[in-house]
Amino acid sequence: MSESAAVSQDTRFFGHPRGLAVLFFTEMWERFGYYGMRALLILYLTAAVTDGGMGFAAGAAGSIYALFTSLVYLFGLPGGWVADHVIGQRRAVLAGAALIAAGYLSMAVSSPIAFFGGLGLVVLGTGLLKTNISVIVGQLYAQNDERRDAGFSLFYMGINVGALLGPLVCSFLGEKVDWHLGFASAGIGMTLGLILYLAGGRLLGSAGMHPSRPDTPEAVAALKRQVWTALGLFVVVAAVVAGLISAGVISLDPESLSNAFGVLLLGITIIFFAWLFLAGDWTPVERGRLWAIVALFAAAAIFWGAYEQAGSSLNLFAERDTNRAVAVMGEFPAGWFQQVPALFVILQAPLFAWLWIRLGKRQPSSPAKFSLGLVFVGLGFVVMIGASLASAGGTRVSPMWLVATYFLHVVGEMCLSPVGLSTVTKLAPERATSLMMGVWFLASAVGNYLGGRAASLYETLELPTLFGIVAAVPIAAGVLLALLVPQIRKLMGGVH
Ligand code: GLN
């Protein structure tokens, strides 16, 4: 029996290959660190210098949050490319985990350079780890193995167990003891993940071991051209940015940098789609499907723009406007609210899995599910309008407001996130599947950017207005998408 056949017939981890356990726990610890650190990020940036924080106003802090969380997802694109063509997924995950751990440990040092340098390492590391670990999950199964979808669901559970535990530990240590101890605990989590990944490597067989090396001289030449084009583009962008800075068009303060990055992100998105349409000689059916992908991409970006405010504006609302008093510890850490969505995912995911199976052919089409996702995430912010009205004049409101918001957000997530990647992959022309993984991460990058920028307005807009806008945009987009469902289904050309 060949090695990969042995892997694909293995059922020793809840009916799945044992390698899945290795990936499950590695990703669990990675998300432990990410969500643990993210629960502290905006609070640390805005905390007064006398409280050990960085003393930024919400405008600058939201801009830094936007820049960082967006880059984390954007670097999934080069991270996927490097793994595919140069080092393979296995080594990419290893390097990623080491860079991330180094990043958090650097943030444990009390110095702005160590802090921002650490964020940079986390961007590079997560870009290498996050996409590629999912690719290895897929490779654990033979092409026609029916356990594949269930394997991904189990993996999504690992993500959320990490997201549940990270803020529990890091927010307690960070908010109650010392910010840097919180960041250090994120680093220790990632280090544990790295050790597990190394120790469990042999259970992964040959999955993700070999990059798709080009085998003809023409392909090698094409790859070299791609590398040079990418490097050239990078140099051009860097030179333009440096030029704009020295000409005084962009200054180095967080808000201007973040604005400039927003323009760059928009440019990348437009170029990406323009290239997608122009590069391939797609058949009319494929072209229709690409348009369907554009619509779903826009929906996903808006969805994550609202949803990912868990770590930004909603985290500030937890800290400043929510009553967190409990008998034993005075006030529980604001970041503990970050555990609520993860807990709801763990509770709701099996229910939704059951519901979709139960509904069978009567279940909503994937564009209809996307539209439901948008409406639910918007409704979550309708609740926040109520919460912010109740908090007017400095009253600290009941924690149940945020809990209700997160409940609705996760209902939305259950409609959109699990179907998202699989729909986008099915819609993609066969020769562009891994590119579509990139599209999906690009949507998260745009969303995270929007979610951070919304938090920049926390101190300048009235909260009911801010949350009102954040509620209105996804609801309007969801209604528009619902109206377009028949057209989009037609464009999808037989994919459901
Ligand atoms: N919560 C999920 C994760 O951390 C998805 C986040 C996203 O794609 N924006 O993997």
XYZ file of C-alpha atoms and ligand atoms in Angstrom, residues 27 30-31 34-35 38 73 130 155-156 159-160 163 300 303-304 307-308 345 413 417 440-441 443-445 447-448, ligand 1:
38
model
C -4.402 25.432 13.790
C -2.375 29.285 15.922
C -5.893 30.703 16.326
C -4.226 35.157 16.862
C -7.532 35.722 18.612
C -6.303 40.399 18.653
C -5.224 37.833 5.195
C -3.244 29.902 7.272
C -11.025 21.570 11.304
C -13.298 24.653 11.594
C -10.203 27.038 14.750
C -12.983 28.006 17.099
C -10.572 31.286 19.330
C -18.226 38.232 1.570
C -19.983 40.486 5.570
C -16.482 40.270 7.094
C -18.342 40.586 11.442
C -14.659 41.291 12.115
C -19.878 28.669 16.312
C -21.479 33.208 9.611
C -18.645 31.017 5.729
C -11.707 34.041 -0.622
C -8.823 35.374 1.488
C -12.469 39.110 0.625
C -11.406 38.654 4.262
C -8.577 41.163 3.752
C -13.476 42.980 5.170
C -10.924 43.247 7.956
N -13.062 32.755 11.928
C -12.478 32.134 10.799
C -11.008 31.910 11.008
O -10.380 32.477 11.855
C -12.694 32.920 9.498
C -12.160 34.314 9.519
C -12.158 35.012 8.170
O -12.023 34.413 7.099
N -12.295 36.292 8.142
O -10.417 31.137 10.318
